[in-house]
Amino acid sequence: MFVGLRTPDPWGAKFAKKPFTVCVSRDHPVVITKYIEQAKEIEISAVVKDGMVMRYISEHIENAGVHSGGATLIHPPQDLDLQTVRQIEEATAKIGNVLNVTGPFNIQFIAKNNEYDLGPPYCPVVLVRVEGYWY
């Protein structure tokens, strides 16, 4: 099986001389995103400065697994209960503190049936993208 390969810098230079396909094997695994039915991605964008976290939460309309660049978002979220929102805000603050983030960052969570904790084997955090600096 061959899969198209897109590589961000700094890997771009390494792969520039090779074809943009790889043979999928145990040595060359590929992650395939799967929709999680009846689950939503909840996206929170935040900025941290001097220990203060400013944030806003958006809710994806599509099922979890749709790439955020192609997703439709609602702000503020319409279908989340207050407990789920608070759990996500608390988790965001903890993740930002653990990573010592200063500046903007983004986290995507999964919530199913208004429950943030899906239990094993699901991890409710899909993505953490730090766009600022951390020390």
CSV table of N, CA and C in Angstrom, one decimal:
chain,number,residue,atom,x,y,z
A,1,MET,N,0.8,-1.2,0.0
A,1,MET,CA,0.0,0.0,0.0
A,1,MET,C,0.9,1.2,0.0
A,2,PHE,N,0.6,2.2,-0.9
A,2,PHE,CA,1.4,3.4,-0.9
A,2,PHE,C,0.4,4.6,-0.5
A,3,VAL,N,1.0,5.5,0.2
A,3,VAL,CA,0.3,6.6,0.8
A,3,VAL,C,1.1,7.9,0.4
A,4,GLY,N,0.4,9.0,0.0
A,4,GLY,CA,1.0,10.3,-0.2
A,4,GLY,C,1.6,10.8,1.1
A,5,LEU,N,2.8,11.4,1.0
A,5,LEU,CA,3.5,11.8,2.2
A,5,LEU,C,3.7,13.3,2.1
A,6,ARG,N,3.2,14.1,3.1
A,6,ARG,CA,3.5,15.5,3.1
A,6,ARG,C,4.3,15.7,4.4
A,7,THR,N,5.4,16.4,4.2
A,7,THR,CA,6.3,16.6,5.4
A,7,THR,C,6.5,18.1,5.7
A,8,PRO,N,6.3,18.5,6.9
A,8,PRO,CA,6.6,19.9,7.3
A,8,PRO,C,8.1,20.0,7.5
A,9,ASP,N,8.5,21.3,7.5
A,9,ASP,CA,9.9,21.5,7.8
A,9,ASP,C,10.1,21.2,9.3
A,10,PRO,N,11.2,20.7,9.7
A,10,PRO,CA,12.5,20.6,9.0
A,10,PRO,C,12.6,19.3,8.3
A,11,TRP,N,11.6,18.4,8.2
A,11,TRP,CA,11.7,17.2,7.5
A,11,TRP,C,11.7,17.4,6.0
A,12,GLY,N,11.2,18.5,5.5
A,12,GLY,CA,11.0,18.7,4.1
A,12,GLY,C,12.3,18.5,3.4
A,13,ALA,N,13.4,19.0,3.9
A,13,ALA,CA,14.7,18.9,3.2
A,13,ALA,C,15.2,17.5,3.2
A,14,LYS,N,14.9,16.7,4.2
A,14,LYS,CA,15.3,15.3,4.3
A,14,LYS,C,14.6,14.5,3.2
A,15,PHE,N,13.3,14.8,3.0
A,15,PHE,CA,12.6,14.0,2.0
A,15,PHE,C,12.5,14.6,0.6
A,16,ALA,N,13.1,15.7,0.4
A,16,ALA,CA,13.0,16.4,-0.8
A,16,ALA,C,13.6,15.6,-2.0
A,17,LYS,N,14.6,14.8,-1.7
A,17,LYS,CA,15.2,14.0,-2.8
A,17,LYS,C,14.6,12.7,-3.0
A,18,LYS,N,13.6,12.3,-2.2
A,18,LYS,CA,12.9,11.0,-2.3
A,18,LYS,C,11.5,11.2,-2.8
A,19,PRO,N,10.9,10.2,-3.4
A,19,PRO,CA,9.5,10.3,-3.9
A,19,PRO,C,8.6,10.6,-2.7
A,20,PHE,N,7.5,11.2,-3.0
A,20,PHE,CA,6.5,11.6,-2.0
A,20,PHE,C,5.5,10.5,-1.7
A,21,THR,N,6.0,9.2,-1.7
A,21,THR,CA,5.2,8.1,-1.3
A,21,THR,C,6.0,7.2,-0.4
A,22,VAL,N,5.4,6.5,0.4
A,22,VAL,CA,6.1,5.5,1.3
A,22,VAL,C,5.4,4.2,1.3
A,23,CYS,N,6.1,3.1,1.5
A,23,CYS,CA,5.4,1.8,1.6
A,23,CYS,C,5.0,1.7,3.1
A,24,VAL,N,3.7,1.4,3.3
A,24,VAL,CA,3.2,1.3,4.7
A,24,VAL,C,3.7,-0.1,5.2
A,25,SER,N,4.3,-0.1,6.3
A,25,SER,CA,4.7,-1.4,7.0
A,25,SER,C,4.9,-1.1,8.4
A,26,ARG,N,5.4,-2.1,9.2
A,26,ARG,CA,5.6,-1.9,10.6
A,26,ARG,C,6.7,-0.9,10.8
A,27,ASP,N,7.7,-0.8,9.9
A,27,ASP,CA,8.7,0.2,10.0
A,27,ASP,C,8.3,1.6,9.5
A,28,HIS,N,7.2,1.7,8.8
A,28,HIS,CA,6.7,2.9,8.2
A,28,HIS,C,5.2,3.0,8.5
A,29,PRO,N,4.8,3.1,9.7
A,29,PRO,CA,3.3,3.2,10.0
A,29,PRO,C,2.7,4.5,9.6
A,30,VAL,N,1.4,4.4,9.4
A,30,VAL,CA,0.6,5.6,9.0
A,30,VAL,C,-0.6,5.7,9.9
A,31,VAL,N,-0.9,6.9,10.4
A,31,VAL,CA,-2.0,7.1,11.2
A,31,VAL,C,-3.2,7.4,10.3
A,32,ILE,N,-4.3,6.7,10.5
A,32,ILE,CA,-5.5,7.0,9.7
A,32,ILE,C,-6.6,7.5,10.7
A,33,THR,N,-7.1,8.7,10.4
A,33,THR,CA,-8.1,9.3,11.3
A,33,THR,C,-9.4,8.6,11.1
A,34,LYS,N,-10.1,8.3,12.2
A,34,LYS,CA,-11.4,7.6,12.1
A,34,LYS,C,-12.4,8.5,12.8
A,35,TYR,N,-13.6,8.6,12.2
A,35,TYR,CA,-14.7,9.3,12.9
A,35,TYR,C,-15.1,8.6,14.1
A,36,ILE,N,-15.4,9.3,15.2
A,36,ILE,CA,-16.0,8.7,16.3
A,36,ILE,C,-17.5,9.1,16.3
A,37,GLU,N,-18.3,8.1,16.0
A,37,GLU,CA,-19.7,8.4,15.8
A,37,GLU,C,-20.4,8.9,17.1
A,38,GLN,N,-21.2,9.9,16.9
A,38,GLN,CA,-22.0,10.5,18.0
A,38,GLN,C,-21.1,11.3,19.0
A,39,ALA,N,-19.9,11.5,18.6
A,39,ALA,CA,-18.9,12.3,19.4
A,39,ALA,C,-18.6,13.6,18.7
A,40,LYS,N,-18.3,14.6,19.5
A,40,LYS,CA,-18.0,15.9,18.9
A,40,LYS,C,-16.6,16.3,19.4
A,41,GLU,N,-16.0,17.1,18.5
A,41,GLU,CA,-14.7,17.8,18.9
A,41,GLU,C,-15.1,19.1,19.5
A,42,ILE,N,-14.5,19.4,20.6
A,42,ILE,CA,-14.6,20.7,21.3
A,42,ILE,C,-13.2,21.4,21.2
A,43,GLU,N,-13.2,22.5,20.6
A,43,GLU,CA,-11.9,23.2,20.4
A,43,GLU,C,-11.8,24.4,21.3
A,44,ILE,N,-10.7,24.5,22.0
A,44,ILE,CA,-10.5,25.6,22.9
A,44,ILE,C,-9.2,26.3,22.5
A,45,SER,N,-9.3,27.6,22.2
A,45,SER,CA,-8.1,28.4,21.9
A,45,SER,C,-7.9,29.3,23.1
A,46,ALA,N,-6.6,29.4,23.5
A,46,ALA,CA,-6.3,30.1,24.8
A,46,ALA,C,-5.0,30.8,24.6
A,47,VAL,N,-4.8,31.8,25.4
A,47,VAL,CA,-3.6,32.6,25.5
A,47,VAL,C,-3.2,32.6,27.0
A,48,VAL,N,-2.0,32.3,27.3
A,48,VAL,CA,-1.5,32.4,28.7
A,48,VAL,C,-0.5,33.5,28.9
A,49,LYS,N,-0.6,34.3,29.9
A,49,LYS,CA,0.4,35.3,30.2
A,49,LYS,C,0.4,35.5,31.7
A,50,ASP,N,1.6,35.3,32.3
A,50,ASP,CA,1.7,35.5,33.8
A,50,ASP,C,0.8,34.7,34.6
A,51,GLY,N,0.5,33.4,34.1
A,51,GLY,CA,-0.3,32.5,34.8
A,51,GLY,C,-1.8,32.7,34.6
A,52,MET,N,-2.2,33.7,33.9
A,52,MET,CA,-3.6,33.9,33.5
A,52,MET,C,-3.9,33.3,32.2
A,53,VAL,N,-5.1,32.6,32.1
A,53,VAL,CA,-5.5,31.9,30.9
A,53,VAL,C,-6.8,32.6,30.4
A,54,MET,N,-6.7,33.2,29.2
A,54,MET,CA,-7.9,33.7,28.5
A,54,MET,C,-8.2,32.7,27.4
A,55,ARG,N,-9.5,32.3,27.3
A,55,ARG,CA,-9.9,31.2,26.4
A,55,ARG,C,-11.3,31.4,25.8
A,56,TYR,N,-11.5,30.7,24.7
A,56,TYR,CA,-12.9,30.6,24.2
A,56,TYR,C,-13.0,29.2,23.7
A,57,ILE,N,-14.2,28.7,23.8
A,57,ILE,CA,-14.6,27.4,23.4
A,57,ILE,C,-15.5,27.4,22.2
A,58,SER,N,-15.2,26.5,21.2
A,58,SER,CA,-16.0,26.3,20.0
A,58,SER,C,-16.4,24.9,19.9
A,59,GLU,N,-17.5,24.6,19.4
A,59,GLU,CA,-18.0,23.2,19.2
A,59,GLU,C,-18.0,22.9,17.7
A,60,HIS,N,-17.5,21.7,17.3
A,60,HIS,CA,-17.6,21.3,16.0
A,60,HIS,C,-19.0,20.7,15.7
A,61,ILE,N,-19.5,21.0,14.5
A,61,ILE,CA,-20.8,20.4,14.2
A,61,ILE,C,-20.7,19.0,13.7
A,62,GLU,N,-19.6,18.7,13.0
A,62,GLU,CA,-19.4,17.3,12.5
A,62,GLU,C,-18.9,16.4,13.6
A,63,ASN,N,-19.1,15.1,13.3
A,63,ASN,CA,-18.5,14.1,14.2
A,63,ASN,C,-17.0,14.3,14.4
A,64,ALA,N,-16.5,13.8,15.5
A,64,ALA,CA,-15.1,13.9,15.8
A,64,ALA,C,-14.4,13.1,14.7
A,65,GLY,N,-13.3,13.7,14.3
A,65,GLY,CA,-12.4,13.1,13.2
A,65,GLY,C,-12.4,13.9,12.0
A,66,VAL,N,-13.3,14.9,11.8
A,66,VAL,CA,-13.2,15.8,10.7
A,66,VAL,C,-12.1,16.8,11.0
A,67,HIS,N,-11.2,16.9,10.0
A,67,HIS,CA,-10.0,17.8,10.1
A,67,HIS,C,-10.6,19.2,10.5
A,68,SER,N,-9.9,19.9,11.5
A,68,SER,CA,-10.4,21.2,11.9
A,68,SER,C,-10.4,22.2,10.9
A,69,GLY,N,-9.5,22.1,9.9
A,69,GLY,CA,-9.5,23.0,8.8
A,69,GLY,C,-10.7,23.0,7.9
A,70,GLY,N,-11.4,21.8,7.9
A,70,GLY,CA,-12.6,21.7,7.1
A,70,GLY,C,-13.9,21.6,8.0
A,71,ALA,N,-13.7,21.8,9.3
A,71,ALA,CA,-14.9,21.7,10.2
A,71,ALA,C,-15.7,23.0,10.3
A,72,THR,N,-16.9,22.8,10.6
A,72,THR,CA,-17.8,24.0,10.9
A,72,THR,C,-17.9,24.1,12.4
A,73,LEU,N,-17.6,25.3,12.9
A,73,LEU,CA,-17.6,25.6,14.3
A,73,LEU,C,-18.7,26.5,14.7
A,74,ILE,N,-19.1,26.3,16.0
A,74,ILE,CA,-20.1,27.2,16.6
A,74,ILE,C,-19.5,27.8,17.8
A,75,HIS,N,-19.6,29.1,18.0
A,75,HIS,CA,-19.1,29.8,19.1
A,75,HIS,C,-20.1,30.8,19.6
A,76,PRO,N,-20.5,30.7,20.9
A,76,PRO,CA,-20.2,29.8,21.9
A,76,PRO,C,-20.8,28.4,21.6
A,77,PRO,N,-20.4,27.4,22.3
A,77,PRO,CA,-21.0,26.0,22.1
A,77,PRO,C,-22.4,26.0,22.5
A,78,GLN,N,-23.2,25.3,21.7
A,78,GLN,CA,-24.7,25.3,22.0
A,78,GLN,C,-25.1,24.0,22.7
A,79,ASP,N,-24.4,22.9,22.5
A,79,ASP,CA,-24.9,21.6,23.0
A,79,ASP,C,-24.1,21.0,24.2
A,80,LEU,N,-23.3,21.8,24.8
A,80,LEU,CA,-22.5,21.4,25.9
A,80,LEU,C,-23.1,21.8,27.2
A,81,ASP,N,-23.1,20.9,28.2
A,81,ASP,CA,-23.6,21.4,29.5
A,81,ASP,C,-22.5,22.0,30.3
A,82,LEU,N,-22.8,22.7,31.3
A,82,LEU,CA,-21.9,23.6,32.1
A,82,LEU,C,-20.8,22.7,32.7
A,83,GLN,N,-21.1,21.5,33.1
A,83,GLN,CA,-20.1,20.6,33.7
A,83,GLN,C,-19.0,20.3,32.7
A,84,THR,N,-19.4,19.9,31.5
A,84,THR,CA,-18.5,19.6,30.4
A,84,THR,C,-17.6,20.8,30.1
A,85,VAL,N,-18.2,22.0,30.0
A,85,VAL,CA,-17.4,23.2,29.7
A,85,VAL,C,-16.4,23.4,30.8
A,86,ARG,N,-16.8,23.3,32.1
A,86,ARG,CA,-15.9,23.5,33.2
A,86,ARG,C,-14.7,22.5,33.2
A,87,GLN,N,-15.0,21.2,32.9
A,87,GLN,CA,-14.0,20.2,32.9
A,87,GLN,C,-13.0,20.5,31.8
A,88,ILE,N,-13.5,20.9,30.6
A,88,ILE,CA,-12.6,21.3,29.5
A,88,ILE,C,-11.7,22.5,29.9
A,89,GLU,N,-12.3,23.5,30.5
A,89,GLU,CA,-11.6,24.7,30.9
A,89,GLU,C,-10.5,24.3,32.0
A,90,GLU,N,-10.8,23.4,32.9
A,90,GLU,CA,-9.9,23.0,33.9
A,90,GLU,C,-8.7,22.2,33.3
A,91,ALA,N,-9.1,21.3,32.4
A,91,ALA,CA,-8.0,20.5,31.7
A,91,ALA,C,-7.1,21.4,30.9
A,92,THR,N,-7.7,22.4,30.2
A,92,THR,CA,-6.9,23.4,29.4
A,92,THR,C,-5.9,24.1,30.3
A,93,ALA,N,-6.3,24.6,31.5
A,93,ALA,CA,-5.4,25.3,32.4
A,93,ALA,C,-4.3,24.3,32.8
A,94,LYS,N,-4.6,23.1,33.2
A,94,LYS,CA,-3.6,22.1,33.6
A,94,LYS,C,-2.6,21.8,32.5
A,95,ILE,N,-3.1,21.6,31.3
A,95,ILE,CA,-2.2,21.3,30.2
A,95,ILE,C,-1.3,22.5,29.9
A,96,GLY,N,-1.8,23.7,29.9
A,96,GLY,CA,-1.0,24.9,29.7
A,96,GLY,C,0.0,25.0,30.8
A,97,ASN,N,-0.3,24.7,32.1
A,97,ASN,CA,0.6,24.8,33.2
A,97,ASN,C,1.7,23.8,33.1
A,98,VAL,N,1.3,22.5,32.8
A,98,VAL,CA,2.3,21.5,32.7
A,98,VAL,C,3.3,21.7,31.6
A,99,LEU,N,2.9,22.3,30.5
A,99,LEU,CA,3.8,22.6,29.3
A,99,LEU,C,4.5,24.0,29.5
A,100,ASN,N,4.1,24.7,30.6
A,100,ASN,CA,4.7,26.0,30.8
A,100,ASN,C,4.5,26.9,29.6
A,101,VAL,N,3.3,26.9,29.1
A,101,VAL,CA,3.0,27.7,27.9
A,101,VAL,C,2.9,29.2,28.2
A,102,THR,N,3.5,30.0,27.4
A,102,THR,CA,3.4,31.5,27.5
A,102,THR,C,3.0,31.9,26.1
A,103,GLY,N,1.8,32.4,25.9
A,103,GLY,CA,1.3,32.8,24.6
A,103,GLY,C,0.1,31.9,24.1
A,104,PRO,N,-0.2,31.9,22.8
A,104,PRO,CA,-1.3,31.2,22.3
A,104,PRO,C,-1.1,29.7,22.2
A,105,PHE,N,-2.2,28.9,22.5
A,105,PHE,CA,-2.2,27.5,22.2
A,105,PHE,C,-3.7,27.1,22.0
A,106,ASN,N,-3.8,25.9,21.4
A,106,ASN,CA,-5.1,25.3,21.0
A,106,ASN,C,-5.1,23.9,21.4
A,107,ILE,N,-6.3,23.5,21.9
A,107,ILE,CA,-6.5,22.1,22.3
A,107,ILE,C,-7.8,21.6,21.7
A,108,GLN,N,-7.8,20.4,21.2
A,108,GLN,CA,-9.1,19.8,20.7
A,108,GLN,C,-9.4,18.6,21.6
A,109,PHE,N,-10.6,18.6,22.1
A,109,PHE,CA,-11.1,17.5,23.0
A,109,PHE,C,-12.2,16.8,22.3
A,110,ILE,N,-12.5,15.6,22.8
A,110,ILE,CA,-13.7,14.8,22.3
A,110,ILE,C,-14.7,14.8,23.5
A,111,ALA,N,-16.0,15.0,23.1
A,111,ALA,CA,-17.0,14.8,24.1
A,111,ALA,C,-18.1,14.0,23.4
A,112,LYS,N,-18.6,13.0,24.1
A,112,LYS,CA,-19.7,12.2,23.6
A,112,LYS,C,-20.8,12.2,24.6
A,113,ASN,N,-22.0,12.4,24.1
A,113,ASN,CA,-23.2,12.5,25.0
A,113,ASN,C,-23.0,13.5,26.1
A,114,ASN,N,-22.3,14.5,25.8
A,114,ASN,CA,-22.1,15.6,26.8
A,114,ASN,C,-21.2,15.1,27.9
A,115,GLU,N,-20.4,14.0,27.7
A,115,GLU,CA,-19.5,13.5,28.6
A,115,GLU,C,-18.1,13.7,28.1
A,116,TYR,N,-17.2,14.4,28.8
A,116,TYR,CA,-15.9,14.7,28.4
A,116,TYR,C,-15.0,13.4,28.6
A,117,ASP,N,-15.2,12.7,29.7
A,117,ASP,CA,-14.4,11.5,29.9
A,117,ASP,C,-15.0,10.3,29.2
A,118,LEU,N,-14.5,9.8,28.1
A,118,LEU,CA,-15.1,8.7,27.4
A,118,LEU,C,-14.6,7.4,27.9
A,119,GLY,N,-13.6,7.4,28.8
A,119,GLY,CA,-13.0,6.1,29.3
A,119,GLY,C,-12.2,5.4,28.3
A,120,PRO,N,-11.5,4.3,28.7
A,120,PRO,CA,-10.6,3.6,27.8
A,120,PRO,C,-11.5,3.0,26.7
A,121,PRO,N,-10.9,2.9,25.5
A,121,PRO,CA,-9.6,3.2,25.0
A,121,PRO,C,-9.5,4.6,24.5
A,122,TYR,N,-10.5,5.5,24.7
A,122,TYR,CA,-10.4,6.8,24.2
A,122,TYR,C,-9.7,7.8,25.1
A,123,CYS,N,-8.9,8.6,24.5
A,123,CYS,CA,-8.3,9.7,25.1
A,123,CYS,C,-9.0,11.0,24.7
A,124,PRO,N,-9.6,11.7,25.7
A,124,PRO,CA,-10.4,12.9,25.3
A,124,PRO,C,-9.6,14.0,24.6
A,125,VAL,N,-8.3,14.0,24.7
A,125,VAL,CA,-7.5,15.1,24.0
A,125,VAL,C,-7.1,14.6,22.6
A,126,VAL,N,-7.5,15.3,21.6
A,126,VAL,CA,-7.1,14.9,20.2
A,126,VAL,C,-5.8,15.6,19.8
A,127,LEU,N,-5.7,16.8,20.2
A,127,LEU,CA,-4.6,17.6,19.7
A,127,LEU,C,-4.3,18.8,20.7
A,128,VAL,N,-3.0,19.0,20.9
A,128,VAL,CA,-2.5,20.2,21.7
A,128,VAL,C,-1.5,20.9,20.7
A,129,ARG,N,-1.8,22.1,20.4
A,129,ARG,CA,-0.9,22.8,19.5
A,129,ARG,C,-0.5,24.1,20.2
A,130,VAL,N,0.8,24.1,20.5
A,130,VAL,CA,1.4,25.3,21.2
A,130,VAL,C,1.9,26.2,20.1
A,131,GLU,N,1.4,27.4,20.1
A,131,GLU,CA,1.8,28.4,19.1
A,131,GLU,C,2.7,29.5,19.6
A,132,GLY,N,2.9,29.5,20.9
A,132,GLY,CA,3.7,30.5,21.6
A,132,GLY,C,5.0,29.9,22.0
A,133,TYR,N,5.5,30.3,23.1
A,133,TYR,CA,6.8,29.9,23.7
A,133,TYR,C,6.6,29.2,25.0
A,134,TRP,N,7.4,28.2,25.3
A,134,TRP,CA,7.4,27.6,26.6
A,134,TRP,C,8.8,27.4,27.0
A,135,TYR,N,9.0,27.4,28.4
A,135,TYR,CA,10.4,27.3,28.9
A,135,TYR,C,10.6,26.1,29.7
